[in-house]
Amino acid sequence: MNKETEKRDWWKESVAYQIYPKSFCDGDGDGIGDICGIISKLDYLANLGVDVIWISPMYPSPGYDNGYDISDYESIDPCYGSMEEFETLLKEAHARGLKVVIDLVVNHSSDKHPWFLNALEGRHAARREYYIWKDAAPDGGSPNNWGALFGGSAWTWDEKSGQYYLNLYSPRQPDLNWENPSLRREVYEMMRRWLDRGVDGFRMDVISLIAKGNDFSDGPVGKSGYHDPRARIAANPQVHVYLKEMQREVLGGKNIMTVGEASATTLENAVLFSNEDGSELNMVFQFEHMDLDGGETFKWNDRTIPVAALKAVMTKWQTGLFGRGWNALFWDNHDQPRMLSRLGDEGDLREASAKMLATCLLMLQGTPFIFQGDELGMTNMRFTDLAQLRDSESRNAYERYTGDGTFTSEQMLHYISLKSRDTARIPMQWSGEPGAGFTRGTPWMDIHPNHVYINAEEQEHRADSVLSFYKELIKIRHRHSTAVYGRYEPYELENEDVFAYFRVGEEETLFVCCNFAATAVTFPVPERLQSKGTRHLLGNVEGSAYLEEGRLAAYEAVVISTDAKRP
Ligand code: GLC
């Protein structure tokens, strides 16, 4: 049996970095990150050692969902700069060996997109069928009991034409109708033009939900008062037909990287999306590990992720996709709170826990995505006032749950500080100065007060900083093919504090051991590490007592290499 997956690809060997452009770097002083800001940080990214940057949307947008409501797929929003600047960004990134992946948001458009404005003209409008319209239920209400992710019904009434349109996210984001061949053709043409411009691939927003299927029946209702239809939509096999068509029409034969955001998907579907035969996408983001602390009121609670459950889920995806598909690895992104704040320590052990989490993620199989600021050990923002929030999701949730008395205002702000998308969307902390080196103007979102001590400038030349540690981890991925291709094998899976695993390669086996506990623990040293060829590759504790004494310090992480072959 082969110990490594056979097919080698550059995008498997890459480390990606996600830029949330609004909060990355403001070049012109208007308080909003922009393209010239990104260009000014390309050397920083090249130095970090990443290979690919994924930039969240910079298209013209009314901004209801911070750019994920697009009103023009083929231009740059003036708040970020111009198309010329974007082309310069591509050129400058490529000159440094960095590839640039852009966001493709075609599950829905903005309600201000010309296609939707046309569709609103009436039932016979040319672009009417680019969206999903249904008649009212016999009682005049919405066609079914589906809810929108950002609150309220998934159906919005259009008075003029007397029909409802579907919006799985918000009424400002009407869902596109992928059954319509002209819509698909327009999307493919648009994608081709971006590739011609030189982009190196796409991160495809909620691609798992584009094919809605024919089942528009009611479903079980949750605490929100609505049915969440995402799992049933994601189960519709038609999505694979569309992606295969997209592969034929646009992606095939190009040296690009594609990563699908596969919300609500199953492992079996992910195998199809990221199939080794290359018929659909390269890899997918799955979210099972992100939802482990959810509950009746969705993510709005103070629960944490149980480490044992996290290990079980990661193991399921590591083993389930091995040799069949490919994982995209992440702890956080612009939709998630920082993993450091969820499972690490924001206090004295912040750096140790940031390094431990990075080790655990970057040594798994899959292409790792670092979210801006992870490499500094940035933490969640704490919100004390509704006025600090920018995201409609948290604002709507606040209204809903304080409005009906489910939570008090204090409770809700507490949950928002723990779980909201705004927690990690705050400006990047480049320096300890006012404005955090992010802007010389007034930032669009509050800057975290801890930027005075958590910032890139302070960490860049400090050998034991989180930033320096990330650089070492990335080097390990680049130098050890086992870190990319080796087979994942969990070790002591039942242990509730330590997440440990082997990566078994042809010539080398890596052992990765991460203590998620805030205290020292004892943990058995595997026999395989008794081999003479065993060496300590990286760790976050000087003078680690693990190999000799089987003891791990609080949040300790070690990466050990051995030439021992699998028994
Ligand atoms: C994706 C994006 C998220 C956005 C949603 C709707 O999940 O990552 O930010 O709100 O899609 O476009």
XYZ file of C-alpha atoms and ligand atoms in Angstrom:
579
model
C 0.000 0.000 0.000
C 1.220 3.450 -0.781
C 2.015 5.508 2.256
C 1.642 8.842 0.537
C -0.943 10.062 -1.893
C 0.551 9.660 -5.301
C -0.450 12.757 -7.136
C 1.861 15.685 -6.555
C 0.563 19.202 -7.196
C 1.937 22.647 -6.434
C -1.269 23.694 -4.709
C -0.902 20.796 -2.279
C 2.588 21.949 -1.433
C 1.529 25.564 -0.978
C 0.691 27.542 2.116
C -2.022 30.125 1.539
C -2.704 33.397 3.329
C -6.085 35.070 3.430
C -6.291 38.826 3.099
C -9.450 40.564 4.250
C -8.756 43.685 2.215
C -10.824 46.164 4.168
C -8.747 45.489 7.270
C -5.334 44.603 5.878
C -3.497 47.826 5.110
C -4.744 51.287 4.255
C -2.467 52.964 1.728
C -4.375 56.221 1.210
C -5.411 57.140 4.735
C -9.191 56.883 4.383
C -9.428 54.260 7.130
C -10.172 51.411 4.721
C -7.610 48.879 3.558
C -6.835 49.012 -0.159
C -4.825 47.595 -3.022
C -1.844 49.871 -2.615
C -1.787 48.852 1.042
C -1.644 45.197 -0.004
C 1.151 45.937 -2.477
C 3.146 47.586 0.292
C 2.972 44.358 2.322
C 3.914 41.870 -0.379
C 7.498 41.728 0.879
C 6.178 40.893 4.339
C 4.138 38.026 2.875
C 7.003 36.744 0.749
C 9.160 36.831 3.864
C 6.620 34.892 5.826
C 7.079 32.233 3.176
C 3.507 31.777 1.952
C 2.942 30.814 -1.668
C -0.601 31.937 -2.373
C -2.728 34.851 -1.245
C -6.492 34.681 -1.341
C -8.062 38.112 -1.282
C -11.674 38.443 -0.118
C -13.929 40.390 -2.536
C -12.858 43.799 -3.788
C -15.653 44.152 -6.352
C -18.116 47.058 -6.325
C -20.661 46.327 -3.631
C -23.286 48.160 -1.605
C -21.472 46.596 1.348
C -24.410 45.016 3.124
C -22.309 41.868 3.610
C -18.934 43.551 3.443
C -18.296 42.864 -0.210
C -19.975 39.452 -0.422
C -22.923 41.238 -2.028
C -21.471 42.064 -5.422
C -23.050 44.549 -7.815
C -20.421 44.258 -10.561
C -18.304 41.132 -11.043
C -15.812 42.751 -13.362
C -14.564 45.895 -11.667
C -12.785 46.976 -8.538
C -14.642 48.963 -5.905
C -13.124 52.466 -5.874
C -12.663 52.196 -2.097
C -9.946 49.610 -2.841
C -8.425 51.309 -5.877
C -8.630 50.721 -9.615
C -8.240 47.877 -12.077
C -4.812 49.267 -13.013
C -3.779 48.989 -9.383
C -5.128 45.459 -9.228
C -3.048 44.578 -12.280
C -0.012 46.088 -10.592
C -0.763 43.985 -7.545
C -0.820 40.864 -9.716
C 2.457 41.803 -11.351
C 4.168 42.627 -8.068
C 2.875 39.471 -6.390
C 4.011 37.306 -9.281
C 7.418 38.976 -9.244
C 7.782 37.711 -5.663
C 6.596 34.218 -6.508
C 3.210 34.752 -4.888
C 0.060 33.531 -6.578
C -3.181 35.457 -6.256
C -6.539 33.777 -5.792
C -9.702 35.882 -5.875
C -13.138 35.316 -4.434
C -15.884 34.139 -6.751
C -19.288 34.845 -5.238
C -21.860 33.336 -7.555
C -24.344 31.669 -5.265
C -25.974 35.087 -5.096
C -25.423 38.623 -6.287
C -26.241 41.921 -4.673
C -29.815 43.142 -5.088
C -28.198 46.145 -6.793
C -26.564 44.039 -9.512
C -27.882 45.080 -12.972
C -29.099 41.492 -13.471
C -31.348 41.751 -10.435
C -32.453 45.292 -11.249
C -33.510 43.960 -14.631
C -35.226 40.938 -13.058
C -37.265 43.312 -10.909
C -38.762 44.871 -14.013
C -41.292 42.077 -14.232
C -42.032 38.469 -14.987
C -40.917 38.788 -18.609
C -37.719 40.729 -18.003
C -34.675 39.364 -19.862
C -32.788 38.435 -16.674
C -35.818 37.385 -14.622
C -34.805 33.715 -14.655
C -31.315 34.497 -13.384
C -32.965 34.444 -9.942
C -35.350 32.103 -8.182
C -38.958 33.230 -8.082
C -41.961 31.516 -6.539
C -45.629 32.344 -6.130
C -47.004 32.976 -2.666
C -48.394 30.066 -0.673
C -52.214 29.710 -0.841
C -52.505 31.819 2.340
C -50.464 34.588 0.691
C -47.394 33.861 2.805
C -43.935 32.845 1.682
C -43.555 29.661 -0.406
C -42.070 27.681 2.495
C -40.636 28.022 6.003
C -36.979 28.399 5.054
C -34.910 30.953 6.947
C -32.091 33.217 5.753
C -28.713 32.825 7.432
C -28.593 36.472 8.459
C -32.087 36.412 9.951
C -35.705 36.356 8.832
C -37.294 34.441 5.990
C -35.353 33.166 2.972
C -38.094 34.682 0.769
C -38.661 38.321 -0.061
C -41.874 39.590 -1.581
C -41.673 41.638 -4.748
C -44.789 43.762 -4.881
C -44.454 44.719 -8.513
C -44.408 41.216 -10.003
C -46.375 39.574 -7.200
C -43.785 36.856 -6.516
C -41.221 35.990 -3.907
C -37.484 35.647 -4.587
C -35.155 33.310 -2.739
C -32.379 34.687 -0.534
C -30.513 32.128 1.524
C -28.367 34.840 3.161
C -30.278 38.129 3.187
C -32.820 39.962 1.030
C -29.916 42.087 -0.198
C -28.317 38.912 -1.630
C -30.791 37.229 -3.982
C -29.767 33.686 -4.950
C -28.769 33.112 -8.559
C -30.563 30.453 -10.552
C -27.912 28.031 -11.775
C -30.520 26.078 -13.721
C -30.488 28.916 -16.219
C -27.920 28.207 -18.983
C -27.452 31.892 -19.898
C -26.594 32.718 -16.293
C -24.023 29.938 -16.243
C -22.573 31.105 -19.543
C -22.228 34.677 -18.264
C -20.522 33.440 -15.095
C -18.058 31.324 -17.086
C -17.245 34.206 -19.423
C -16.621 36.463 -16.454
C -14.309 33.852 -14.876
C -12.368 33.489 -18.111
C -11.788 37.226 -18.257
C -10.318 37.207 -14.740
C -8.030 34.324 -15.654
C -6.958 36.187 -18.782
C -6.085 39.089 -16.551
C -3.690 36.787 -14.719
C -5.353 35.672 -11.500
C -4.203 32.266 -10.301
C -7.490 30.813 -9.194
C -10.699 31.205 -7.272
C -12.007 30.686 -3.787
C -15.631 29.879 -4.487
C -18.072 31.291 -1.987
C -20.717 28.818 -0.717
C -20.321 26.824 -3.904
C -21.994 23.835 -2.250
C -25.321 25.663 -2.304
C -25.595 26.782 -5.925
C -27.882 23.954 -7.067
C -31.134 24.343 -5.194
C -32.914 21.229 -6.474
C -36.642 20.764 -6.753
C -37.552 20.117 -3.162
C -38.986 23.381 -1.872
C -41.031 21.756 0.878
C -41.155 22.908 4.510
C -38.643 21.449 6.946
C -38.245 21.180 10.716
C -38.103 24.545 12.442
C -35.330 25.560 14.855
C -35.255 28.184 17.587
C -34.977 30.871 14.907
C -38.564 30.098 13.893
C -37.389 28.961 10.466
C -36.050 25.863 8.764
C -32.385 25.894 7.772
C -32.372 24.326 4.277
C -28.617 24.340 3.724
C -27.910 20.660 4.405
C -30.640 19.528 2.022
C -29.503 21.935 -0.698
C -25.879 20.856 -0.262
C -26.992 17.246 -0.724
C -28.378 17.918 -4.203
C -26.080 16.109 -6.671
C -26.686 18.656 -9.423
C -23.914 20.880 -8.012
C -21.405 18.346 -9.298
C -22.864 18.581 -12.782
C -22.382 22.354 -12.745
C -18.841 22.128 -11.421
C -17.892 19.579 -14.047
C -19.294 21.927 -16.658
C -17.302 24.801 -15.140
C -14.221 22.593 -15.287
C -14.797 21.940 -18.983
C -15.710 25.519 -19.822
C -13.244 27.480 -17.714
C -10.892 25.735 -15.345
C -9.606 22.740 -17.248
C -5.997 22.711 -18.396
C -5.127 25.881 -16.500
C -2.416 25.990 -13.909
C -4.651 27.453 -11.235
C -5.898 26.731 -7.743
C -9.548 26.312 -6.843
C -10.951 26.031 -3.367
C -14.641 25.684 -2.706
C -16.371 26.878 0.416
C -18.428 23.782 1.069
C -20.913 24.879 3.709
C -23.097 22.120 5.109
C -21.421 19.467 3.010
C -20.762 15.814 3.797
C -17.478 13.979 3.503
C -18.737 12.011 0.515
C -19.658 15.204 -1.285
C -16.300 16.713 -0.441
C -14.650 13.703 -2.074
C -16.534 14.538 -5.257
C -15.745 18.262 -5.064
C -12.029 17.695 -4.549
C -11.701 14.423 -6.402
C -8.150 13.409 -7.268
C -9.317 12.976 -10.865
C -9.467 16.783 -11.094
C -12.986 16.791 -12.478
C -14.291 19.518 -10.145
C -12.199 21.593 -7.698
C -8.808 21.183 -6.044
C -9.993 21.333 -2.453
C -12.754 22.381 -0.109
C -13.256 24.182 3.146
C -15.511 22.133 5.378
C -16.987 23.552 8.587
C -17.757 20.624 10.814
C -15.006 21.563 13.267
C -16.194 25.167 13.392
C -19.691 24.213 14.468
C -18.732 22.070 17.459
C -19.642 24.793 19.925
C -22.976 25.667 18.307
C -26.347 25.026 19.881
C -30.011 25.880 19.885
C -29.376 29.560 19.389
C -26.942 28.866 16.536
C -23.461 30.109 17.498
C -24.715 32.602 20.064
C -23.640 31.032 23.339
C -20.515 30.782 25.470
C -19.713 27.169 24.728
C -16.236 26.159 23.673
C -15.097 23.469 21.292
C -14.400 20.190 23.119
C -10.863 19.115 22.185
C -11.847 15.448 21.894
C -14.616 16.333 19.456
C -12.249 18.538 17.468
C -9.801 15.653 17.184
C -12.522 13.276 16.086
C -13.768 15.629 13.376
C -10.307 16.459 12.068
C -9.464 12.750 12.044
C -12.611 11.989 10.104
C -11.666 14.501 7.392
C -7.974 13.617 7.387
C -8.614 9.927 6.884
C -11.748 10.329 4.785
C -10.124 12.479 2.116
C -6.774 10.681 2.098
C -5.946 9.612 -1.453
C -9.423 10.600 -2.610
C -9.629 14.369 -2.335
C -7.853 17.230 -0.626
C -8.481 19.295 2.504
C -8.208 23.054 2.817
C -7.101 23.603 6.423
C -8.064 26.586 8.540
C -8.648 27.562 12.136
C -10.254 30.858 11.321
C -11.147 33.247 8.534
C -13.252 36.373 8.051
C -16.365 34.439 9.175
C -14.964 32.915 12.350
C -13.631 34.103 15.669
C -9.911 33.508 16.214
C -9.086 29.968 17.254
C -6.565 31.474 19.663
C -9.448 33.087 21.534
C -11.587 29.964 21.285
C -9.111 27.320 22.411
C -5.924 29.123 23.317
C -4.953 31.684 25.925
C -5.215 35.431 25.485
C -3.027 36.127 28.525
C 0.484 35.056 29.515
C 0.379 31.907 27.432
C -0.866 33.648 24.308
C 2.285 33.129 22.296
C 2.676 29.510 23.390
C -0.909 28.703 22.514
C -0.742 30.553 19.177
C 2.312 28.500 18.222
C 0.684 25.281 19.379
C -2.441 25.914 17.309
C -0.335 26.804 14.280
C 1.664 23.589 14.636
C -1.440 21.479 14.959
C -2.971 22.956 11.806
C 0.029 23.353 9.550
C 1.253 19.822 10.063
C -2.058 18.244 9.038
C -2.677 17.019 5.522
C -4.224 19.640 3.267
C -3.411 23.129 2.090
C -3.238 25.436 5.113
C -4.857 28.857 4.997
C -3.495 31.398 7.453
C -5.924 34.230 8.157
C -4.273 37.637 8.405
C -3.048 38.240 11.934
C -2.935 34.562 12.915
C 0.782 34.725 12.335
C 1.005 37.403 15.040
C -1.218 35.669 17.544
C -3.897 38.342 17.199
C -6.937 37.869 19.420
C -10.691 38.431 19.206
C -11.930 41.983 19.598
C -14.138 42.549 22.651
C -17.254 44.600 21.937
C -18.968 46.675 24.587
C -21.251 48.699 22.372
C -23.481 47.862 19.434
C -22.044 50.852 17.584
C -18.708 49.030 17.287
C -20.241 46.253 15.189
C -20.076 46.349 11.411
C -21.450 42.957 10.416
C -25.160 42.685 9.631
C -25.158 39.106 10.898
C -24.292 40.132 14.455
C -26.456 43.240 14.375
C -29.456 41.228 13.198
C -28.804 38.510 15.770
C -28.571 41.160 18.495
C -31.935 42.620 17.486
C -33.551 39.229 17.258
C -32.373 37.695 20.534
C -32.598 40.814 22.694
C -35.880 41.753 20.986
C -37.683 38.589 22.059
C -36.034 38.478 25.465
C -33.965 35.328 24.796
C -30.839 37.189 25.932
C -30.084 40.467 27.649
C -28.054 43.078 25.843
C -24.999 42.223 28.003
C -25.314 38.539 27.254
C -25.623 39.152 23.558
C -22.610 41.488 23.460
C -20.670 38.849 25.346
C -21.577 36.171 22.803
C -20.812 38.562 19.966
C -17.358 39.138 21.470
C -16.839 35.392 21.592
C -18.305 34.243 18.304
C -19.181 36.997 15.853
C -17.502 37.495 12.507
C -16.526 41.000 13.569
C -14.156 39.596 16.209
C -11.536 38.757 13.594
C -12.354 41.370 10.963
C -10.638 44.159 12.877
C -7.648 45.963 11.355
C -4.352 44.144 11.045
C -1.848 45.091 13.737
C 1.282 46.205 11.950
C 2.746 48.383 14.688
C 2.142 49.683 18.191
C 1.439 53.233 17.037
C -2.008 54.823 17.015
C -3.716 53.397 13.930
C -1.649 50.210 14.426
C 0.292 50.957 11.249
C -2.939 49.991 9.487
C -4.115 53.538 8.784
C -3.141 57.130 9.367
C -6.850 58.047 9.241
C -9.886 56.915 11.187
C -10.189 53.127 10.882
C -13.489 51.736 9.568
C -13.545 49.407 12.589
C -12.028 49.862 16.022
C -8.458 48.745 16.392
C -7.744 46.262 19.162
C -6.159 48.032 22.140
C -3.654 45.168 22.391
C -1.963 46.302 19.168
C 0.459 48.204 21.407
C 2.107 44.894 22.230
C 0.773 42.486 19.594
C 2.057 43.744 16.266
C 4.211 42.744 13.317
C 6.907 45.332 13.913
C 7.637 43.990 17.377
C 7.716 40.398 16.170
C 9.625 40.680 12.934
C 13.089 40.579 14.428
C 12.382 38.595 17.566
C 13.545 35.014 17.143
C 10.968 33.536 19.535
C 7.963 35.494 18.228
C 4.816 33.871 16.871
C 5.715 35.326 13.477
C 9.168 33.713 13.498
C 7.595 30.415 14.524
C 5.178 30.521 11.579
C 8.132 31.039 9.257
C 9.763 27.898 10.652
C 6.577 25.857 10.308
C 6.147 26.958 6.704
C 9.731 25.942 5.988
C 9.026 22.489 7.405
C 6.081 22.119 5.052
C 8.230 23.173 2.151
C 11.188 20.956 3.031
C 9.494 17.789 4.218
C 7.311 16.177 1.601
C 5.895 14.002 4.383
C 4.321 17.124 5.909
C 2.384 17.502 2.665
C 1.778 13.971 1.448
C 2.329 11.710 4.446
C -0.590 9.680 5.672
C -2.282 10.949 8.824
C -2.503 8.524 11.706
C -3.946 9.664 15.024
C -2.185 8.729 18.262
C -4.038 8.350 21.583
C -7.200 9.647 19.976
C -9.190 9.444 23.207
C -6.913 11.786 25.137
C -8.872 14.937 25.935
C -5.953 17.355 26.211
C -3.421 16.351 23.623
C -3.948 16.224 19.878
C -1.174 13.993 18.565
C -0.704 12.382 15.206
C 1.811 10.815 12.872
C 2.352 11.734 9.268
C 3.713 8.642 7.651
C 5.813 9.200 4.547
C 8.052 7.124 2.340
C 11.347 8.054 3.973
C 10.307 9.794 7.117
C 7.593 9.787 9.727
C 6.649 12.997 11.480
C 5.146 13.002 14.932
C 3.150 16.055 15.921
C 2.068 16.473 19.505
C 0.010 19.432 20.706
C -1.133 20.038 24.267
C -4.391 21.997 24.214
C -4.459 22.198 28.027
C -3.446 25.325 29.946
C -1.497 23.098 32.346
C 1.372 20.648 32.008
C 0.300 17.072 31.263
C 1.955 13.708 30.943
C 1.575 12.007 27.616
C 3.068 8.693 26.473
C 5.974 8.836 24.058
C 5.265 6.486 21.158
C 7.631 3.569 20.751
C 8.324 4.526 17.194
C 10.279 7.499 18.524
C 12.910 5.231 20.068
C 14.632 4.957 16.676
C 18.139 6.390 16.315
C 17.089 8.674 13.520
C 14.694 10.593 15.764
C 15.153 14.339 15.937
C 13.255 17.233 17.362
C 12.346 19.482 14.412
C 10.445 22.256 16.079
C 8.746 23.101 19.324
C 7.472 26.056 21.290
C 9.127 25.234 24.616
C 12.825 25.567 25.144
C 14.343 22.478 26.724
C 11.239 20.355 26.156
C 10.911 17.441 28.612
C 8.695 15.454 26.307
C 11.022 12.970 24.632
C 12.881 12.159 27.869
C 10.094 12.367 30.424
C 6.809 12.222 28.542
C 5.792 15.568 29.951
C 4.306 18.434 27.941
C 4.193 21.987 29.249
C 0.998 24.031 28.997
C 0.171 24.488 25.289
C 3.379 22.782 24.314
C 3.764 21.635 20.717
C 6.500 19.459 19.291
C 7.260 18.218 15.818
C 9.543 15.192 15.778
C 11.028 13.513 12.771
C 11.954 9.872 12.723
C 13.141 7.467 10.078
C 11.261 4.686 11.805
C 9.110 2.830 9.339
C 5.589 1.961 10.184
C 5.416 -1.416 11.950
C -19.568 33.075 2.645
C -18.643 34.203 3.007
C -19.321 35.086 3.993
C -20.571 35.620 3.355
C -21.463 34.498 2.838
C -22.504 35.025 1.928
O -19.832 32.244 3.712
O -17.435 33.695 3.480
O -18.524 36.125 4.443
O -21.290 36.386 4.264
O -20.726 33.574 2.093
O -21.879 35.519 0.765
